Short mmCIF file of C-alpha atoms in Angstrom, two decimals:
data_model
loop_
_atom_site.label_atom_id
_atom_site.label_comp_id
_atom_site.label_asym_id
_atom_site.label_seq_id
_atom_site.Cartn_x
_atom_site.Cartn_y
_atom_site.Cartn_z
CA MET A 31 34.22 -1.35 9.47
CA LEU A 32 32.33 0.50 12.28
CA ASN A 33 34.55 -0.49 15.27
CA GLY A 34 36.53 2.41 16.69
CA LYS A 35 35.04 4.87 14.18
CA SER A 36 33.20 8.11 14.77
CA ILE A 37 29.83 7.92 13.06
CA LEU A 38 27.32 10.76 12.35
CA ILE A 39 23.77 10.19 11.18
CA THR A 40 21.74 13.20 10.01
CA GLY A 41 18.05 13.05 10.89
CA GLY A 42 19.14 10.40 13.48
CA THR A 43 15.92 10.68 15.47
CA GLY A 44 13.81 9.21 12.77
CA SER A 45 12.79 5.46 12.41
CA PHE A 46 15.92 4.49 10.50
CA GLY A 47 18.25 6.44 12.87
CA LYS A 48 16.94 4.84 15.96
CA ARG A 49 17.18 1.36 14.66
CA PHE A 50 20.66 2.15 13.16
CA VAL A 51 21.87 3.48 16.64
CA GLN A 52 20.44 0.48 18.45
CA LYS A 53 22.20 -2.02 16.14
CA VAL A 54 25.53 -0.13 16.04
CA LEU A 55 25.69 0.13 19.88
CA THR A 56 24.75 -3.52 20.37
CA GLU A 57 26.77 -5.21 17.61
CA TYR A 58 29.79 -2.93 17.15
CA ASP A 59 32.03 -0.77 19.28
CA PRO A 60 32.11 2.80 17.76
CA ALA A 61 34.31 5.51 19.21
CA ARG A 62 31.43 8.00 18.89
CA LEU A 63 27.97 7.86 17.56
CA ILE A 64 26.51 11.30 16.69
CA VAL A 65 22.81 12.04 16.22
CA TYR A 66 22.44 15.25 14.22
CA SER A 67 18.83 16.63 13.99
CA ARG A 68 16.80 19.71 14.63
CA ASP A 69 14.07 18.42 17.00
CA GLU A 70 15.07 18.95 20.70
CA LEU A 71 12.16 16.87 21.95
CA LYS A 72 12.91 13.90 19.86
CA GLN A 73 16.54 14.05 20.91
CA TYR A 74 15.67 14.28 24.41
CA GLU A 75 13.43 11.30 24.19
CA MET A 76 16.02 9.34 22.31
CA SER A 77 18.69 10.18 24.89
CA GLN A 78 16.61 8.57 27.57
CA VAL A 79 16.73 5.24 25.70
CA PHE A 80 20.22 5.47 24.21
CA ASN A 81 22.30 7.03 26.92
CA ASP A 82 25.43 5.15 26.17
CA LYS A 83 28.77 7.08 26.95
CA ARG A 84 29.51 6.80 23.16
CA MET A 85 26.48 8.73 22.21
CA ARG A 86 26.49 12.43 21.15
CA TYR A 87 23.37 14.52 20.43
CA PHE A 88 23.85 17.62 18.22
CA ILE A 89 20.94 20.06 17.59
CA GLY A 90 21.35 21.37 14.09
CA ASP A 91 19.77 21.61 10.70
CA VAL A 92 21.31 20.28 7.50
CA ARG A 93 20.49 23.67 6.02
CA ASP A 94 23.21 25.19 8.34
CA LEU A 95 26.59 24.49 6.86
CA ALA A 96 28.55 26.08 9.77
CA ARG A 97 26.78 23.86 12.22
CA LEU A 98 27.32 20.79 10.18
CA ASN A 99 31.05 21.57 9.92
CA SER A 100 31.28 21.77 13.64
CA ALA A 101 29.39 18.32 14.06
CA MET A 102 31.55 16.63 11.39
CA ALA A 103 34.91 17.34 13.08
CA GLY A 104 36.74 14.01 13.55
CA VAL A 105 33.94 11.97 11.91
CA ASP A 106 34.77 8.96 9.85
CA ILE A 107 31.49 7.78 8.54
CA CYS A 108 28.36 9.78 7.76
CA ILE A 109 24.87 8.37 7.10
CA HIS A 110 22.61 11.01 5.56
CA ALA A 111 19.00 10.22 6.53
CA ALA A 112 17.62 13.68 7.10
CA ALA A 113 14.91 14.65 4.61
CA LEU A 114 11.41 16.11 4.24
CA LYS A 115 9.50 12.95 3.04
CA HIS A 116 5.77 13.44 3.09
CA VAL A 117 4.57 13.63 -0.54
CA PRO A 118 1.45 15.80 -0.17
CA ILE A 119 3.20 18.16 2.27
CA ALA A 120 6.08 18.57 -0.18
CA GLU A 121 3.73 19.39 -2.92
CA TYR A 122 2.22 22.10 -0.82
CA ASN A 123 5.53 23.46 0.68
CA PRO A 124 7.94 23.09 -2.38
CA THR A 125 10.56 25.61 -1.25
CA GLU A 126 10.91 24.10 2.18
CA CYS A 127 11.43 20.57 0.65
CA ILE A 128 14.07 21.96 -1.71
CA LYS A 129 15.94 23.63 1.11
CA THR A 130 16.17 20.58 3.16
CA ASN A 131 16.54 17.82 0.51
CA ILE A 132 18.67 19.65 -2.00
CA ASN A 133 20.47 22.52 -0.38
CA GLY A 134 20.81 20.30 2.86
CA ALA A 135 22.48 17.53 0.73
CA SER A 136 24.86 19.97 -0.74
CA ASN A 137 25.81 21.19 2.75
CA VAL A 138 26.41 17.57 3.99
CA ILE A 139 28.74 17.00 1.02
CA GLU A 140 30.64 20.20 1.66
CA ALA A 141 31.01 19.51 5.36
CA CYS A 142 32.19 15.92 4.73
CA LEU A 143 34.81 17.11 2.24
CA GLN A 144 36.05 19.84 4.56
CA ASN A 145 36.38 17.30 7.39
CA ASP A 146 37.88 14.39 5.39
CA VAL A 147 35.00 12.06 6.29
CA SER A 148 35.96 8.76 4.60
CA HIS A 149 32.60 6.99 3.84
CA ILE A 150 29.31 8.68 3.20
CA ILE A 151 25.95 6.99 2.30
CA ALA A 152 22.91 8.98 1.41
CA LEU A 153 19.53 7.38 1.91
CA SER A 154 17.34 7.74 -1.14
CA THR A 155 13.89 6.45 -2.13
CA ASP A 156 12.13 4.64 -4.99
CA LYS A 157 10.35 7.91 -5.63
CA ALA A 158 13.57 9.36 -6.89
CA ALA A 159 13.40 6.96 -9.98
CA ASN A 160 11.35 8.64 -12.73
CA PRO A 161 9.89 11.15 -10.26
CA ILE A 162 6.43 12.57 -10.64
CA ASN A 163 6.24 14.47 -7.28
CA LEU A 164 8.43 17.11 -5.81
CA TYR A 165 9.76 14.94 -3.02
CA GLY A 166 11.01 12.38 -5.54
CA ALA A 167 12.46 15.13 -7.74
CA THR A 168 14.39 16.67 -4.81
CA LYS A 169 15.72 13.16 -3.84
CA LEU A 170 16.85 12.57 -7.40
CA CYS A 171 18.80 15.89 -7.31
CA SER A 172 20.27 14.78 -3.94
CA ASP A 173 21.29 11.45 -5.40
CA LYS A 174 23.04 13.22 -8.23
CA LEU A 175 24.78 15.60 -5.94
CA PHE A 176 26.19 12.73 -3.83
CA ILE A 177 27.25 10.69 -6.89
CA SER A 178 29.02 13.79 -8.55
CA ALA A 179 30.77 14.64 -5.21
CA ASN A 180 33.18 11.82 -6.06
CA ASN A 181 34.36 13.92 -9.01
CA ILE A 182 35.34 16.95 -6.91
CA LYS A 183 37.13 15.30 -3.97
CA GLY A 184 40.57 15.52 -5.56
CA SER A 185 43.16 13.41 -3.74
CA LYS A 186 40.86 12.93 -0.69
CA LYS A 187 39.97 9.35 0.22
CA THR A 188 36.47 10.35 0.77
CA ARG A 189 33.69 8.18 -0.98
CA PHE A 190 30.06 9.04 -1.56
CA SER A 191 27.41 6.45 -2.42
CA VAL A 192 23.60 6.20 -2.36
CA VAL A 193 21.20 3.54 -1.09
CA ARG A 194 17.79 3.46 -2.67
CA TYR A 195 14.91 1.36 -1.21
CA GLY A 196 11.19 1.24 -1.03
CA ASN A 197 8.58 1.67 1.76
CA VAL A 198 9.85 0.80 5.22
CA VAL A 199 7.41 -1.49 7.11
CA GLY A 200 6.18 0.32 10.34
CA SER A 201 7.98 3.66 9.61
CA ARG A 202 6.13 6.83 10.67
CA GLY A 203 3.21 7.66 8.27
CA SER A 204 3.50 4.34 6.45
CA VAL A 205 0.36 2.25 5.49
CA ILE A 206 0.52 -0.58 7.95
CA PRO A 207 0.37 1.50 11.08
CA LEU A 208 -2.37 3.53 9.47
CA PHE A 209 -4.40 0.39 8.67
CA LYS A 210 -3.84 -1.06 12.13
CA LYS A 211 -4.89 2.16 13.77
CA LEU A 212 -8.09 2.32 11.72
CA ILE A 213 -8.83 -1.30 12.45
CA ALA A 214 -8.36 -0.73 16.22
CA GLN A 215 -10.82 2.23 16.00
CA GLY A 216 -13.38 -0.01 14.54
CA VAL A 217 -13.87 1.52 11.16
CA LYS A 218 -16.35 -0.05 8.77
CA GLU A 219 -14.17 0.36 5.60
CA LEU A 220 -10.45 0.63 4.95
CA PRO A 221 -9.47 3.30 2.46
CA ILE A 222 -7.61 2.16 -0.72
CA THR A 223 -6.23 4.50 -3.19
CA ASP A 224 -6.45 2.10 -6.06
CA GLU A 225 -7.02 -1.68 -6.20
CA ARG A 226 -4.21 -2.08 -8.67
CA MET A 227 -1.60 -0.25 -6.50
CA THR A 228 1.60 -2.03 -5.68
CA ARG A 229 4.67 -1.07 -3.52
CA PHE A 230 8.06 -2.47 -2.57
CA PHE A 231 8.37 -3.17 1.12
CA ILE A 232 11.51 -3.61 3.35
CA THR A 233 11.77 -4.05 7.06
CA LEU A 234 13.57 -1.55 9.11
CA ASP A 235 16.20 -4.15 10.24
CA ASP A 236 16.92 -5.13 6.60
CA GLY A 237 17.22 -1.55 5.61
CA VAL A 238 19.77 -0.84 8.31
CA ASN A 239 21.66 -3.95 7.58
CA PHE A 240 21.80 -3.15 3.91
CA VAL A 241 23.26 0.36 4.59
CA ILE A 242 25.91 -1.17 6.92
CA LYS A 243 26.92 -3.80 4.36
CA ASN A 244 27.28 -1.26 1.70
CA LEU A 245 29.96 0.65 3.70
CA SER A 246 32.32 -2.16 2.92
CA ARG A 247 31.12 -2.61 -0.74
CA MET A 248 31.33 0.95 -1.87
CA HIS A 249 33.98 2.33 -4.18
CA GLY A 250 32.09 5.63 -4.32
CA GLY A 251 29.56 6.74 -7.01
CA GLU A 252 27.16 3.73 -6.77
CA VAL A 253 23.48 3.61 -6.19
CA PHE A 254 22.79 0.42 -4.17
CA VAL A 255 19.28 -1.19 -4.60
CA PRO A 256 18.30 -4.20 -2.56
CA LYS A 257 16.26 -7.05 -3.97
CA ILE A 258 13.09 -6.76 -1.89
CA PRO A 259 9.40 -8.03 -2.38
CA SER A 260 6.34 -6.32 -3.51
CA MET A 261 2.80 -6.34 -2.37
CA LYS A 262 -0.58 -5.06 -3.56
CA ILE A 263 -1.99 -2.65 -1.11
CA ILE A 264 -5.39 -4.22 -1.33
CA ASP A 265 -3.78 -7.64 -0.43
CA LEU A 266 -2.30 -5.87 2.62
CA ALA A 267 -5.73 -4.57 3.72
CA ARG A 268 -7.32 -7.97 3.25
CA ALA A 269 -4.59 -9.76 5.14
CA LEU A 270 -4.83 -7.36 8.15
CA ALA A 271 -8.65 -7.18 8.18
CA PRO A 272 -10.25 -9.93 6.04
CA ASP A 273 -13.78 -9.10 7.38
CA ILE A 274 -13.58 -5.39 6.66
CA PRO A 275 -14.44 -4.18 3.12
CA THR A 276 -12.32 -1.62 1.28
CA ARG A 277 -13.31 1.63 -0.27
CA VAL A 278 -11.42 3.25 -3.16
CA ILE A 279 -10.63 6.97 -2.45
CA GLY A 280 -8.32 7.75 -5.41
CA ILE A 281 -4.60 8.43 -5.74
CA ARG A 282 -3.22 11.28 -3.74
CA PRO A 283 -1.42 14.26 -5.35
CA GLY A 284 2.06 13.21 -6.56
CA GLU A 285 1.43 9.51 -5.95
CA LYS A 286 2.27 6.70 -8.47
CA LEU A 287 0.26 3.62 -9.20
CA HIS A 288 3.43 1.40 -9.04
CA GLU A 289 6.86 2.23 -7.86
CA VAL A 290 10.14 1.95 -9.87
CA MET A 291 13.48 1.60 -8.38
CA ILE A 292 15.57 1.07 -11.48
CA PRO A 293 13.92 2.75 -14.66
CA ASN A 294 14.66 0.78 -17.92
CA ASP A 295 16.55 3.93 -19.11
CA ASP A 296 19.15 3.13 -16.49
CA SER A 297 19.46 -0.50 -17.48
CA ARG A 298 22.69 0.23 -19.35
CA HIS A 299 24.30 1.36 -16.02
CA CYS A 300 22.98 -1.61 -13.91
CA TYR A 301 24.70 -4.57 -12.55
CA GLU A 302 23.00 -7.51 -10.80
CA PHE A 303 24.52 -9.08 -7.73
CA ASP A 304 23.20 -12.02 -5.62
CA ASP A 305 20.92 -9.88 -3.33
CA PHE A 306 21.16 -6.32 -4.72
CA TYR A 307 21.46 -4.26 -7.97
CA LEU A 308 24.10 -1.55 -8.46
CA LEU A 309 23.73 1.47 -10.65
CA GLU A 310 27.16 2.75 -11.82
CA PRO A 311 27.45 6.55 -12.32
CA SER A 312 26.56 7.93 -15.75
CA ILE A 313 29.47 10.38 -15.63
CA MET A 314 32.99 9.45 -16.05
CA PHE A 315 35.16 9.84 -12.94
CA GLN A 316 38.86 10.90 -13.10
CA THR A 317 39.92 7.45 -12.02
CA PRO A 318 37.95 4.75 -13.71
CA ILE A 319 36.28 2.17 -11.50
CA ASP A 320 35.14 -1.39 -12.38
CA TYR A 321 31.69 -1.48 -10.69
CA SER A 322 31.11 -5.14 -11.64
CA LEU A 323 33.37 -6.03 -8.70
CA SER A 324 32.44 -4.53 -5.36
CA ALA A 325 34.99 -3.15 -2.96
CA ASN A 326 34.74 -6.38 -0.92
CA GLY A 327 35.01 -8.68 -3.85
CA GLU A 328 31.43 -9.48 -4.87
CA LYS A 329 30.99 -10.09 -8.54
CA GLY A 330 28.06 -8.67 -10.53
CA LYS A 331 26.91 -8.98 -14.14
CA ARG A 332 25.21 -6.54 -16.56
CA VAL A 333 21.39 -6.76 -16.76
CA GLU A 334 19.63 -7.13 -20.00
CA THR A 335 18.82 -4.07 -21.98
CA GLU A 336 15.46 -2.50 -21.18
CA PHE A 337 15.54 -4.22 -17.67
CA GLU A 338 13.26 -2.34 -15.24
CA TYR A 339 13.01 -3.00 -11.52
CA SER A 340 9.40 -2.08 -10.68
CA SER A 341 6.88 -3.08 -7.91
CA GLU A 342 4.50 -4.23 -10.57
CA LYS A 343 6.91 -6.47 -12.44
CA ASN A 344 8.84 -7.71 -9.44
CA THR A 345 9.47 -11.48 -9.22
CA LEU A 346 9.37 -11.45 -5.33
CA TRP A 347 5.87 -10.98 -3.80
CA LEU A 348 4.85 -11.16 -0.13
CA SER A 349 2.27 -13.86 0.80
CA THR A 350 -0.54 -13.21 3.33
CA ARG A 351 1.46 -15.11 6.02
CA GLU A 352 4.60 -13.03 5.30
CA ILE A 353 2.51 -9.78 5.45
CA LEU A 354 1.13 -10.70 8.93
CA GLU A 355 4.56 -11.64 10.07
CA MET A 356 6.07 -8.35 9.01
CA SER A 357 3.26 -6.40 10.57
CA GLN A 358 3.59 -7.96 14.02
CA GLY A 359 4.64 -5.53 16.72
CA ILE A 360 3.79 -2.41 14.69
#
Protein backbone atom coordinates (compact mmCIF):
# COMPACT_ATOMS: atom_id res chain seq x y z
CA MET A 1 0.00 0.00 0.00
CA LEU A 2 2.83 2.43 0.81
CA ASN A 3 5.59 1.16 -1.47
CA GLY A 4 6.34 3.51 -4.35
CA LYS A 5 3.81 6.08 -3.10
CA SER A 6 4.21 9.75 -2.25
CA ILE A 7 2.93 10.30 1.28
CA LEU A 8 2.30 13.60 3.07
CA ILE A 9 1.65 13.94 6.79
CA THR A 10 0.40 17.23 8.20
CA GLY A 11 1.70 18.05 11.66
CA GLY A 12 4.44 15.57 10.90
CA THR A 13 6.87 16.76 13.59
CA GLY A 14 4.59 15.61 16.41
CA SER A 15 4.85 12.36 18.35
CA PHE A 16 2.67 10.46 15.88
CA GLY A 17 4.39 11.93 12.84
CA LYS A 18 7.88 11.01 13.94
CA ARG A 19 6.94 7.43 14.75
CA PHE A 20 4.98 7.16 11.48
CA VAL A 21 7.99 8.39 9.50
CA GLN A 22 10.31 5.99 11.32
CA LYS A 23 8.07 3.01 10.56
CA VAL A 24 7.45 3.89 6.92
CA LEU A 25 11.14 4.46 6.19
CA THR A 26 12.23 1.20 7.83
CA GLU A 27 9.42 -1.15 6.75
CA TYR A 28 8.29 0.26 3.41
CA ASP A 29 9.78 1.90 0.34
CA PRO A 30 7.87 5.11 -0.40
CA ALA A 31 8.80 7.33 -3.31
CA ARG A 32 8.54 10.43 -1.12
CA LEU A 33 7.63 11.08 2.50
CA ILE A 34 6.64 14.69 3.08
CA VAL A 35 6.48 16.33 6.50
CA TYR A 36 4.23 19.39 6.42
CA SER A 37 4.25 21.60 9.53
CA ARG A 38 4.79 25.18 10.62
CA ASP A 39 7.61 24.88 13.19
CA GLU A 40 11.01 25.30 11.55
CA LEU A 41 12.99 24.27 14.66
CA LYS A 42 11.10 20.97 14.98
CA GLN A 43 11.59 20.32 11.28
CA TYR A 44 15.30 21.07 11.53
CA GLU A 45 15.69 18.74 14.53
CA MET A 46 13.68 16.02 12.80
CA SER A 47 15.74 16.33 9.62
CA GLN A 48 18.88 15.57 11.63
CA VAL A 49 17.38 12.21 12.58
CA PHE A 50 15.48 11.40 9.38
CA ASN A 51 17.72 12.62 6.56
CA ASP A 52 16.80 9.85 4.12
CA LYS A 53 16.82 10.90 0.46
CA ARG A 54 13.11 10.10 0.27
CA MET A 55 12.30 12.72 2.93
CA ARG A 56 10.90 16.17 2.12
CA TYR A 57 10.28 18.93 4.66
CA PHE A 58 7.68 21.61 3.85
CA ILE A 59 7.18 24.62 6.11
CA GLY A 60 3.51 25.48 5.96
CA ASP A 61 0.30 25.88 7.94
CA VAL A 62 -2.91 23.95 7.28
CA ARG A 63 -4.63 27.35 7.46
CA ASP A 64 -2.85 28.23 4.17
CA LEU A 65 -4.68 26.57 1.26
CA ALA A 66 -2.27 27.82 -1.40
CA ARG A 67 0.72 26.35 0.39
CA LEU A 68 -1.13 23.08 0.97
CA ASN A 69 -1.91 22.90 -2.73
CA SER A 70 1.78 23.24 -3.57
CA ALA A 71 2.77 20.57 -1.06
CA MET A 72 0.08 18.11 -2.26
CA ALA A 73 1.26 18.05 -5.87
CA GLY A 74 1.85 14.43 -6.86
CA VAL A 75 0.85 13.06 -3.45
CA ASP A 76 -0.93 9.68 -3.28
CA ILE A 77 -1.66 9.37 0.45
CA CYS A 78 -2.29 12.05 3.07
CA ILE A 79 -2.35 11.53 6.85
CA HIS A 80 -3.84 14.58 8.55
CA ALA A 81 -2.37 14.82 12.05
CA ALA A 82 -2.06 18.61 12.46
CA ALA A 83 -4.23 20.06 15.23
CA LEU A 84 -4.29 22.27 18.29
CA LYS A 85 -4.85 19.65 21.00
CA HIS A 86 -4.41 21.11 24.47
CA VAL A 87 -7.85 21.23 26.11
CA PRO A 88 -7.44 24.21 28.52
CA ILE A 89 -5.48 26.23 25.93
CA ALA A 90 -8.24 25.64 23.38
CA GLU A 91 -10.82 26.86 25.90
CA TYR A 92 -8.81 30.05 26.37
CA ASN A 93 -8.02 30.57 22.65
CA PRO A 94 -11.15 29.27 20.87
CA THR A 95 -10.78 31.15 17.58
CA GLU A 96 -7.23 29.86 17.07
CA CYS A 97 -8.39 26.29 17.70
CA ILE A 98 -11.23 26.73 15.19
CA LYS A 99 -8.89 28.15 12.54
CA THR A 100 -6.55 25.17 12.71
CA ASN A 101 -8.85 22.27 13.53
CA ILE A 102 -11.88 23.20 11.39
CA ASN A 103 -10.69 25.62 8.72
CA GLY A 104 -7.44 23.69 8.41
CA ALA A 105 -9.34 20.43 7.91
CA SER A 106 -11.41 22.05 5.18
CA ASN A 107 -8.23 23.24 3.46
CA VAL A 108 -6.67 19.77 3.59
CA ILE A 109 -9.80 18.31 1.99
CA GLU A 110 -9.80 20.94 -0.76
CA ALA A 111 -6.09 20.47 -1.50
CA CYS A 112 -6.49 16.67 -1.64
CA LEU A 113 -9.42 16.97 -4.06
CA GLN A 114 -7.60 19.44 -6.28
CA ASN A 115 -4.53 17.20 -6.45
CA ASP A 116 -6.33 13.84 -6.84
CA VAL A 117 -4.84 12.36 -3.65
CA SER A 118 -6.23 8.82 -3.47
CA HIS A 119 -6.34 7.94 0.26
CA ILE A 120 -6.75 10.42 3.13
CA ILE A 121 -7.00 9.51 6.80
CA ALA A 122 -7.65 12.20 9.41
CA LEU A 123 -6.65 11.53 13.02
CA SER A 124 -9.40 12.19 15.53
CA THR A 125 -9.77 11.80 19.28
CA ASP A 126 -12.10 10.29 21.84
CA LYS A 127 -12.90 13.88 22.82
CA ALA A 128 -14.81 14.26 19.52
CA ALA A 129 -17.50 11.84 20.77
CA ASN A 130 -20.16 13.71 22.77
CA PRO A 131 -17.77 16.67 23.13
CA ILE A 132 -17.94 18.94 26.16
CA ASN A 133 -14.85 21.03 25.35
CA LEU A 134 -13.91 23.17 22.39
CA TYR A 135 -11.10 20.89 21.27
CA GLY A 136 -13.50 17.94 21.06
CA ALA A 137 -16.12 20.05 19.30
CA THR A 138 -13.65 21.21 16.65
CA LYS A 139 -12.47 17.64 16.07
CA LEU A 140 -16.07 16.47 15.69
CA CYS A 141 -16.54 19.18 13.05
CA SER A 142 -13.33 18.03 11.38
CA ASP A 143 -14.54 14.41 11.38
CA LYS A 144 -17.83 15.44 9.78
CA LEU A 145 -15.98 17.43 7.11
CA PHE A 146 -13.78 14.49 6.16
CA ILE A 147 -16.71 12.06 6.06
CA SER A 148 -18.90 14.36 3.96
CA ALA A 149 -16.01 15.03 1.55
CA ASN A 150 -16.72 11.60 0.06
CA ASN A 151 -20.02 13.01 -1.20
CA ILE A 152 -18.44 15.88 -3.17
CA LYS A 153 -15.57 14.06 -4.87
CA GLY A 154 -17.60 13.27 -7.98
CA SER A 155 -15.88 10.72 -10.21
CA LYS A 156 -12.54 11.04 -8.42
CA LYS A 157 -11.09 7.92 -6.77
CA THR A 158 -10.28 9.92 -3.65
CA ARG A 159 -11.29 8.33 -0.33
CA PHE A 160 -11.59 10.13 3.01
CA SER A 161 -11.78 8.29 6.35
CA VAL A 162 -11.17 9.03 10.04
CA VAL A 163 -9.26 7.16 12.76
CA ARG A 164 -10.37 7.85 16.34
CA TYR A 165 -8.49 6.62 19.40
CA GLY A 166 -7.69 7.54 22.99
CA ASN A 167 -4.71 8.91 24.88
CA VAL A 168 -1.35 7.98 23.41
CA VAL A 169 1.11 6.63 25.98
CA GLY A 170 4.11 8.93 26.20
CA SER A 171 2.91 11.64 23.84
CA ARG A 172 3.80 15.24 24.62
CA GLY A 173 1.73 16.61 27.50
CA SER A 174 0.26 13.23 28.47
CA VAL A 175 -0.07 11.96 32.03
CA ILE A 176 2.66 9.29 32.16
CA PRO A 177 5.56 11.65 31.31
CA LEU A 178 4.07 14.16 33.77
CA PHE A 179 3.92 11.64 36.62
CA LYS A 180 7.43 10.34 35.89
CA LYS A 181 8.80 13.89 35.82
CA LEU A 182 7.18 14.69 39.17
CA ILE A 183 8.46 11.45 40.69
CA ALA A 184 12.00 12.22 39.49
CA GLN A 185 11.71 15.67 41.10
CA GLY A 186 10.92 14.03 44.42
CA VAL A 187 7.39 15.35 44.93
CA LYS A 188 5.60 14.39 48.14
CA GLU A 189 2.21 13.90 46.41
CA LEU A 190 0.99 13.09 42.89
CA PRO A 191 -1.90 15.27 41.65
CA ILE A 192 -5.08 13.38 40.66
CA THR A 193 -8.03 15.18 39.12
CA ASP A 194 -10.57 12.63 40.39
CA GLU A 195 -10.14 9.16 41.89
CA ARG A 196 -12.90 7.79 39.63
CA MET A 197 -11.36 9.09 36.39
CA THR A 198 -10.71 6.55 33.60
CA ARG A 199 -9.08 6.87 30.20
CA PHE A 200 -8.44 4.80 27.08
CA PHE A 201 -4.73 4.28 26.34
CA ILE A 202 -2.91 3.20 23.21
CA THR A 203 0.80 2.96 22.49
CA LEU A 204 2.30 5.11 19.78
CA ASP A 205 3.31 2.03 17.78
CA ASP A 206 -0.20 0.60 17.95
CA GLY A 207 -1.66 3.93 16.84
CA VAL A 208 0.66 4.13 13.84
CA ASN A 209 0.03 0.50 12.90
CA PHE A 210 -3.72 1.01 13.14
CA VAL A 211 -3.62 3.98 10.77
CA ILE A 212 -1.52 2.10 8.22
CA LYS A 213 -3.82 -0.96 8.34
CA ASN A 214 -6.84 1.22 7.70
CA LEU A 215 -5.38 2.55 4.45
CA SER A 216 -6.10 -0.87 2.94
CA ARG A 217 -9.42 -1.31 4.83
CA MET A 218 -11.05 1.97 3.89
CA HIS A 219 -13.87 2.42 1.39
CA GLY A 220 -14.13 6.07 2.37
CA GLY A 221 -16.58 7.52 4.87
CA GLU A 222 -15.73 5.33 7.86
CA VAL A 223 -14.64 6.24 11.37
CA PHE A 224 -12.28 3.49 12.56
CA VAL A 225 -12.01 2.91 16.33
CA PRO A 226 -9.49 0.37 17.71
CA LYS A 227 -10.26 -1.94 20.63
CA ILE A 228 -7.86 -0.67 23.28
CA PRO A 229 -7.63 -0.97 27.08
CA SER A 230 -8.68 1.45 29.80
CA MET A 231 -7.08 2.33 33.08
CA LYS A 232 -7.96 4.36 36.15
CA ILE A 233 -5.66 7.34 36.50
CA ILE A 234 -5.26 6.64 40.20
CA ASP A 235 -4.16 3.06 39.37
CA LEU A 236 -1.56 4.55 37.03
CA ALA A 237 -0.23 6.78 39.81
CA ARG A 238 -0.08 3.89 42.27
CA ALA A 239 1.68 1.64 39.74
CA LEU A 240 4.36 4.23 38.97
CA ALA A 241 4.85 5.36 42.58
CA PRO A 242 3.29 2.98 45.12
CA ASP A 243 4.90 4.82 48.05
CA ILE A 244 3.82 8.34 47.08
CA PRO A 245 0.32 9.46 48.20
CA THR A 246 -2.08 11.17 45.80
CA ARG A 247 -3.88 14.47 46.15
CA VAL A 248 -7.20 15.22 44.40
CA ILE A 249 -7.02 18.60 42.64
CA GLY A 250 -10.30 18.58 40.69
CA ILE A 251 -11.19 18.21 37.02
CA ARG A 252 -9.70 20.79 34.66
CA PRO A 253 -11.89 23.06 32.47
CA GLY A 254 -13.42 21.05 29.63
CA GLU A 255 -12.30 17.69 31.03
CA LYS A 256 -14.48 14.56 31.30
CA LEU A 257 -14.60 12.02 34.10
CA HIS A 258 -14.68 9.16 31.56
CA GLU A 259 -13.99 9.12 27.84
CA VAL A 260 -16.36 7.80 25.17
CA MET A 261 -15.22 6.76 21.70
CA ILE A 262 -18.60 5.50 20.44
CA PRO A 263 -21.68 7.11 22.03
CA ASN A 264 -24.80 4.94 22.31
CA ASP A 265 -26.56 7.29 19.89
CA ASP A 266 -24.11 6.07 17.23
CA SER A 267 -24.71 2.38 17.94
CA ARG A 268 -27.08 2.11 14.97
CA HIS A 269 -24.18 3.03 12.69
CA CYS A 270 -21.60 0.75 14.32
CA TYR A 271 -20.08 -2.55 13.21
CA GLU A 272 -17.79 -4.70 15.33
CA PHE A 273 -14.77 -6.41 13.76
CA ASP A 274 -12.17 -8.64 15.41
CA ASP A 275 -9.93 -5.85 16.73
CA PHE A 276 -11.76 -2.63 15.89
CA TYR A 277 -15.13 -0.93 15.54
CA LEU A 278 -16.34 0.91 12.47
CA LEU A 279 -18.85 3.76 12.30
CA GLU A 280 -20.56 4.04 8.95
CA PRO A 281 -21.56 7.55 7.82
CA SER A 282 -24.96 8.81 8.91
CA ILE A 283 -25.51 10.43 5.50
CA MET A 284 -26.31 8.55 2.30
CA PHE A 285 -23.58 8.61 -0.35
CA GLN A 286 -24.30 8.72 -4.08
CA THR A 287 -22.94 5.18 -4.41
CA PRO A 288 -24.10 2.92 -1.52
CA ILE A 289 -21.35 1.03 0.33
CA ASP A 290 -21.66 -2.10 2.46
CA TYR A 291 -19.54 -1.15 5.46
CA SER A 292 -19.99 -4.58 7.09
CA LEU A 293 -17.26 -5.74 4.69
CA SER A 294 -13.98 -3.83 4.69
CA ALA A 295 -12.14 -3.06 1.46
CA ASN A 296 -9.66 -5.87 2.24
CA GLY A 297 -12.36 -8.44 2.98
CA GLU A 298 -12.77 -8.35 6.79
CA LYS A 299 -16.32 -9.09 7.94
CA GLY A 300 -18.05 -7.17 10.73
CA LYS A 301 -21.40 -7.42 12.48
CA ARG A 302 -23.87 -4.88 13.84
CA VAL A 303 -23.51 -4.07 17.52
CA GLU A 304 -26.46 -4.23 19.87
CA THR A 305 -28.79 -1.26 20.18
CA GLU A 306 -27.64 1.22 22.84
CA PHE A 307 -24.06 -0.12 22.69
CA GLU A 308 -21.55 2.39 24.03
CA TYR A 309 -17.77 2.17 23.93
CA SER A 310 -16.53 4.11 26.95
CA SER A 311 -13.43 3.96 29.14
CA GLU A 312 -15.60 3.26 32.19
CA LYS A 313 -17.54 0.35 30.62
CA ASN A 314 -14.64 -1.16 28.69
CA THR A 315 -14.01 -4.91 28.97
CA LEU A 316 -10.24 -4.45 28.50
CA TRP A 317 -8.27 -3.08 31.48
CA LEU A 318 -4.56 -2.62 32.02
CA SER A 319 -2.96 -4.48 34.90
CA THR A 320 -0.22 -2.93 37.05
CA ARG A 321 2.38 -4.99 35.18
CA GLU A 322 1.05 -3.84 31.81
CA ILE A 323 1.04 -0.21 32.97
CA LEU A 324 4.70 -0.46 33.98
CA GLU A 325 5.61 -2.17 30.70
CA MET A 326 3.86 0.53 28.65
CA SER A 327 5.60 3.29 30.60
CA GLN A 328 9.14 1.93 30.12
CA GLY A 329 11.40 4.24 28.13
CA ILE A 330 9.13 7.26 28.60
